[in-house]
Short mmCIF file of C-alpha atoms in Angstrom, two decimals:
data_model
loop_
_atom_site.label_atom_id
_atom_site.label_comp_id
_atom_site.label_asym_id
_atom_site.label_seq_id
_atom_site.Cartn_x
_atom_site.Cartn_y
_atom_site.Cartn_z
CA LYS Y 1068 -4.20 -22.40 -11.54
CA ASN Y 1069 -1.03 -20.67 -12.74
CA GLN Y 1070 0.23 -22.37 -15.88
CA VAL Y 1071 2.60 -21.78 -18.76
CA GLU Y 1072 2.08 -23.70 -21.99
CA GLN Y 1073 4.66 -23.77 -24.76
CA SER Y 1074 4.35 -24.88 -28.36
CA PRO Y 1075 5.53 -26.69 -30.27
CA GLN Y 1076 7.12 -29.29 -28.00
CA SER Y 1077 9.85 -29.80 -30.55
CA LEU Y 1078 10.89 -28.21 -33.82
CA ILE Y 1079 13.43 -29.06 -36.50
CA ILE Y 1080 14.51 -26.48 -39.06
CA LEU Y 1081 17.35 -25.97 -41.49
CA GLU Y 1082 20.25 -23.68 -40.72
CA GLY Y 1083 19.60 -20.14 -41.89
CA LYS Y 1084 15.83 -20.36 -41.56
CA ASN Y 1085 13.71 -18.35 -39.14
CA CYS Y 1086 11.39 -19.81 -36.53
CA THR Y 1087 8.93 -18.70 -33.88
CA LEU Y 1088 8.23 -20.36 -30.55
CA GLN Y 1089 5.01 -19.73 -28.64
CA CYS Y 1090 4.18 -19.32 -24.97
CA ASN Y 1091 0.70 -18.92 -23.47
CA TYR Y 1092 0.22 -18.30 -19.78
CA THR Y 1093 -2.52 -18.01 -17.18
CA VAL Y 1094 -0.32 -16.62 -14.41
CA SER Y 1095 -1.94 -13.89 -12.36
CA PRO Y 1096 -1.10 -11.33 -11.18
CA PHE Y 1097 1.56 -11.00 -13.82
CA SER Y 1098 4.97 -9.55 -13.01
CA ASN Y 1099 7.30 -10.40 -15.88
CA LEU Y 1100 8.05 -13.00 -18.54
CA ARG Y 1101 11.43 -14.44 -19.36
CA TRP Y 1102 12.81 -16.63 -22.10
CA TYR Y 1103 15.69 -18.93 -21.25
CA LYS Y 1104 17.93 -20.99 -23.53
CA GLN Y 1105 19.17 -24.30 -22.19
CA ASP Y 1106 21.91 -26.18 -24.00
CA THR Y 1107 22.08 -29.93 -23.42
CA GLY Y 1108 23.81 -30.69 -20.15
CA ARG Y 1109 23.89 -27.08 -19.00
CA GLY Y 1110 21.85 -24.71 -16.89
CA PRO Y 1111 19.36 -22.27 -18.46
CA VAL Y 1112 20.69 -18.91 -19.63
CA SER Y 1113 18.48 -15.83 -19.74
CA LEU Y 1114 17.74 -14.40 -23.19
CA THR Y 1115 15.13 -11.72 -22.48
CA ILE Y 1116 12.92 -10.44 -19.70
CA MET Y 1117 9.81 -8.33 -20.28
CA THR Y 1118 7.48 -6.54 -17.91
CA PHE Y 1119 3.81 -5.77 -18.40
CA SER Y 1120 4.46 -2.54 -20.32
CA GLU Y 1121 6.91 -3.99 -22.83
CA ASN Y 1122 5.74 -5.39 -26.17
CA THR Y 1123 9.02 -6.47 -27.66
CA LYS Y 1124 12.62 -6.98 -26.69
CA SER Y 1125 15.58 -8.13 -28.76
CA ASN Y 1126 18.83 -9.85 -27.94
CA GLY Y 1127 20.83 -10.25 -31.12
CA ARG Y 1128 19.00 -12.65 -33.42
CA TYR Y 1129 16.42 -13.35 -30.71
CA THR Y 1130 13.30 -11.18 -30.51
CA ALA Y 1131 10.64 -11.74 -27.87
CA THR Y 1132 7.14 -10.27 -28.01
CA LEU Y 1133 4.54 -9.98 -25.29
CA ASP Y 1134 0.79 -9.42 -25.53
CA ALA Y 1135 -0.37 -8.97 -21.95
CA ASP Y 1136 -4.01 -8.75 -23.02
CA THR Y 1137 -4.10 -12.19 -24.64
CA LYS Y 1138 -1.41 -13.51 -22.28
CA GLN Y 1139 0.79 -14.69 -25.12
CA SER Y 1140 4.47 -14.39 -25.87
CA SER Y 1141 6.62 -15.48 -28.76
CA LEU Y 1142 10.33 -15.90 -29.33
CA HIS Y 1143 11.47 -15.33 -32.89
CA ILE Y 1144 14.86 -16.56 -34.01
CA THR Y 1145 16.26 -15.04 -37.18
CA ALA Y 1146 18.79 -16.67 -39.50
CA SER Y 1147 19.18 -19.72 -37.28
CA GLN Y 1148 22.60 -21.18 -36.56
CA LEU Y 1149 23.64 -24.66 -35.47
CA SER Y 1150 24.42 -23.24 -32.02
CA ASP Y 1151 20.75 -22.31 -31.61
CA SER Y 1152 19.97 -26.00 -31.09
CA ALA Y 1153 18.73 -26.08 -27.50
CA SER Y 1154 15.62 -26.07 -25.35
CA TYR Y 1155 13.86 -22.74 -24.96
CA ILE Y 1156 11.94 -22.24 -21.74
CA CYS Y 1157 9.29 -19.61 -21.09
CA VAL Y 1158 9.07 -18.53 -17.44
CA VAL Y 1159 6.42 -16.24 -15.97
CA SER Y 1160 6.77 -14.48 -12.64
CA ALA Y 1161 3.67 -14.12 -10.50
CA ARG Y 1162 3.56 -11.24 -8.09
CA GLN Y 1163 3.11 -13.53 -5.12
CA GLY Y 1164 6.06 -12.74 -2.96
CA ALA Y 1165 9.48 -12.03 -4.31
CA GLN Y 1166 10.26 -14.81 -6.73
CA LYS Y 1167 7.36 -17.08 -7.57
CA LEU Y 1168 8.17 -18.44 -11.01
CA VAL Y 1169 6.02 -20.65 -13.22
CA PHE Y 1170 7.92 -22.62 -15.84
CA GLY Y 1171 6.84 -23.90 -19.22
CA GLN Y 1172 7.90 -27.37 -20.35
CA GLY Y 1173 10.13 -25.92 -23.03
CA THR Y 1174 10.46 -26.26 -26.80
CA ARG Y 1175 13.27 -28.47 -28.06
CA LEU Y 1176 14.74 -26.76 -31.16
CA THR Y 1177 17.07 -28.62 -33.52
CA ILE Y 1178 18.91 -26.82 -36.29
CA ASN Y 1179 20.09 -29.09 -39.10
CA PRO Y 1180 22.85 -28.15 -41.55
CA ASP J 202 33.40 -14.20 -11.64
CA ALA J 203 33.24 -17.97 -12.09
CA GLY J 204 29.46 -18.02 -12.05
CA VAL J 205 27.36 -20.29 -9.90
CA ILE J 206 29.36 -23.34 -8.86
CA GLN J 207 27.76 -26.67 -8.08
CA SER J 208 29.23 -29.92 -6.86
CA PRO J 209 29.30 -32.72 -7.56
CA ARG J 210 28.41 -32.59 -11.26
CA HIS J 211 27.28 -36.20 -11.22
CA GLU J 212 26.18 -38.37 -8.33
CA VAL J 213 25.17 -42.01 -8.43
CA THR J 214 23.91 -43.54 -5.22
CA GLU J 215 21.82 -46.39 -3.96
CA MET J 216 18.32 -46.08 -2.60
CA GLY J 217 18.31 -45.20 1.08
CA GLN J 218 21.61 -43.35 1.06
CA GLU J 219 22.01 -39.71 2.04
CA VAL J 220 22.86 -37.30 -0.75
CA THR J 221 24.24 -33.78 -0.30
CA LEU J 222 24.38 -31.31 -3.16
CA ARG J 223 26.42 -28.13 -2.85
CA CYS J 224 26.17 -24.67 -4.34
CA LYS J 225 28.28 -21.52 -4.29
CA PRO J 226 26.31 -18.51 -5.60
CA ILE J 227 27.75 -15.55 -7.47
CA SER J 228 29.41 -13.16 -5.05
CA GLY J 229 27.12 -10.27 -4.13
CA HIS J 230 23.89 -12.04 -5.02
CA ASP J 231 21.35 -12.07 -2.22
CA TYR J 232 18.92 -14.64 -3.59
CA LEU J 233 19.64 -18.34 -4.01
CA PHE J 234 17.33 -20.91 -5.56
CA TRP J 235 17.28 -24.69 -5.78
CA TYR J 236 15.50 -26.29 -8.75
CA ARG J 237 14.87 -29.82 -9.94
CA GLN J 238 14.50 -30.73 -13.61
CA THR J 239 13.07 -33.95 -15.02
CA MET J 240 11.80 -34.88 -18.46
CA MET J 241 8.30 -35.42 -17.12
CA ARG J 242 7.90 -32.31 -14.99
CA GLY J 243 10.41 -29.84 -16.44
CA LEU J 244 11.94 -27.28 -14.09
CA GLU J 245 10.48 -27.02 -10.59
CA LEU J 246 11.42 -24.54 -7.90
CA LEU J 247 12.17 -26.38 -4.66
CA ILE J 248 13.18 -23.60 -2.28
CA TYR J 249 14.71 -20.15 -2.30
CA PHE J 250 16.67 -18.04 0.16
CA ASN J 251 17.04 -14.30 0.60
CA ASN J 252 20.03 -13.11 2.60
CA ASN J 253 20.60 -16.71 3.78
CA VAL J 254 17.04 -17.03 5.12
CA PRO J 255 14.64 -19.59 3.57
CA ILE J 256 11.68 -17.65 2.15
CA ASP J 257 9.58 -20.23 0.33
CA ASP J 258 10.04 -23.98 0.64
CA SER J 259 6.62 -24.94 -0.67
CA GLY J 260 8.24 -26.74 -3.59
CA MET J 261 10.19 -29.15 -1.43
CA PRO J 262 8.57 -32.51 -2.22
CA GLU J 263 8.65 -34.02 1.25
CA ASP J 264 10.47 -34.18 4.55
CA ARG J 265 13.27 -36.21 3.02
CA PHE J 266 14.48 -32.98 1.42
CA SER J 267 16.17 -30.22 3.39
CA ALA J 268 18.18 -27.17 2.41
CA LYS J 269 20.46 -24.87 4.34
CA MET J 270 22.38 -21.68 3.67
CA PRO J 271 24.81 -21.15 6.55
CA ASN J 272 26.40 -18.11 4.89
CA ALA J 273 26.16 -15.93 1.80
CA SER J 274 28.57 -18.07 -0.22
CA PHE J 275 27.35 -21.59 0.41
CA SER J 276 24.19 -23.67 0.34
CA THR J 277 23.37 -27.37 0.53
CA LEU J 278 20.44 -29.48 -0.55
CA LYS J 279 20.20 -32.78 1.28
CA ILE J 280 18.08 -35.82 0.50
CA GLN J 281 17.80 -38.43 3.24
CA PRO J 282 16.93 -41.17 2.51
CA SER J 283 17.16 -40.99 -1.27
CA GLU J 284 14.72 -42.82 -3.55
CA PRO J 285 14.86 -43.70 -7.27
CA ARG J 286 12.17 -41.10 -8.03
CA ASP J 287 14.57 -38.41 -6.81
CA SER J 288 16.71 -39.01 -9.90
CA ALA J 289 16.88 -35.68 -11.74
CA VAL J 290 19.16 -32.76 -12.49
CA TYR J 291 19.32 -30.32 -9.60
CA PHE J 292 20.14 -26.71 -10.41
CA CYS J 293 21.19 -23.91 -8.15
CA ALA J 294 20.65 -20.31 -9.28
CA SER J 295 21.38 -16.91 -7.78
CA THR J 296 20.41 -13.33 -8.43
CA PHE J 297 20.55 -9.82 -7.09
CA ARG J 298 17.11 -8.31 -7.02
CA THR J 299 16.88 -4.79 -8.44
CA SER J 300 14.37 -2.19 -7.32
CA GLY J 301 12.53 -2.66 -10.60
CA GLY J 302 12.22 -6.37 -10.00
CA GLU J 303 13.79 -7.22 -13.35
CA ASP J 304 16.32 -9.60 -11.87
CA THR J 305 17.97 -12.29 -13.94
CA GLN J 306 18.69 -15.63 -12.36
CA TYR J 307 22.05 -17.15 -13.16
CA PHE J 308 22.05 -20.93 -13.15
CA GLY J 309 24.83 -23.29 -12.23
CA PRO J 310 25.74 -26.28 -14.43
CA GLY J 311 23.58 -28.62 -12.38
CA THR J 312 24.11 -31.89 -10.52
CA ARG J 313 22.83 -35.01 -12.27
CA LEU J 314 21.59 -37.35 -9.54
CA THR J 315 20.90 -41.00 -10.20
CA VAL J 316 19.42 -43.09 -7.40
CA LEU J 317 19.57 -46.82 -8.11
#
């Protein structure tokens, strides 16, 4: 069964600290992996997208890594800011037709001043 | 571009009533998706269209749900009759698929549906 598991479910850190969110998947055949940021009351916004051949991709203070062998990904946030408070969703695309996406449950990140 | 536009933003209705959610995708995008998000189940893909044609509706929970895309700039998701368990946030997203397949879906603000 295609699944995406994220950890932790929630995380609270102080402003300025770094953090890492995890995503493990069993989706096959694998096409690509995306990280989305979802602010409360808004739709998800894409942060990064990685294909099988990519190990790392950055978007400002966000850096995503992908290990296709172990089927793991991480999202590292550097020097966190209050605006980073949001849910972060890992989404894996299975090559089953054009757009079959499998969503993780998300990690709820809270940045405290 | 104004992004993906959804209406209404909030809808409160009584069980048994018909509900219609609306979506205007980003101009030029040829894929449109409808999602449902709940605390228990997270984000779920309901149905998606390519060039106004429904491609995969396997996520539609039951016959009470139907979706249409009469043209490239408009889509509806209808629930008839609505039930309390349909309460959720419904998102519409659109994208333009590149040859490399690295498309990014752009989400609308969502419609928060409450069925009493």
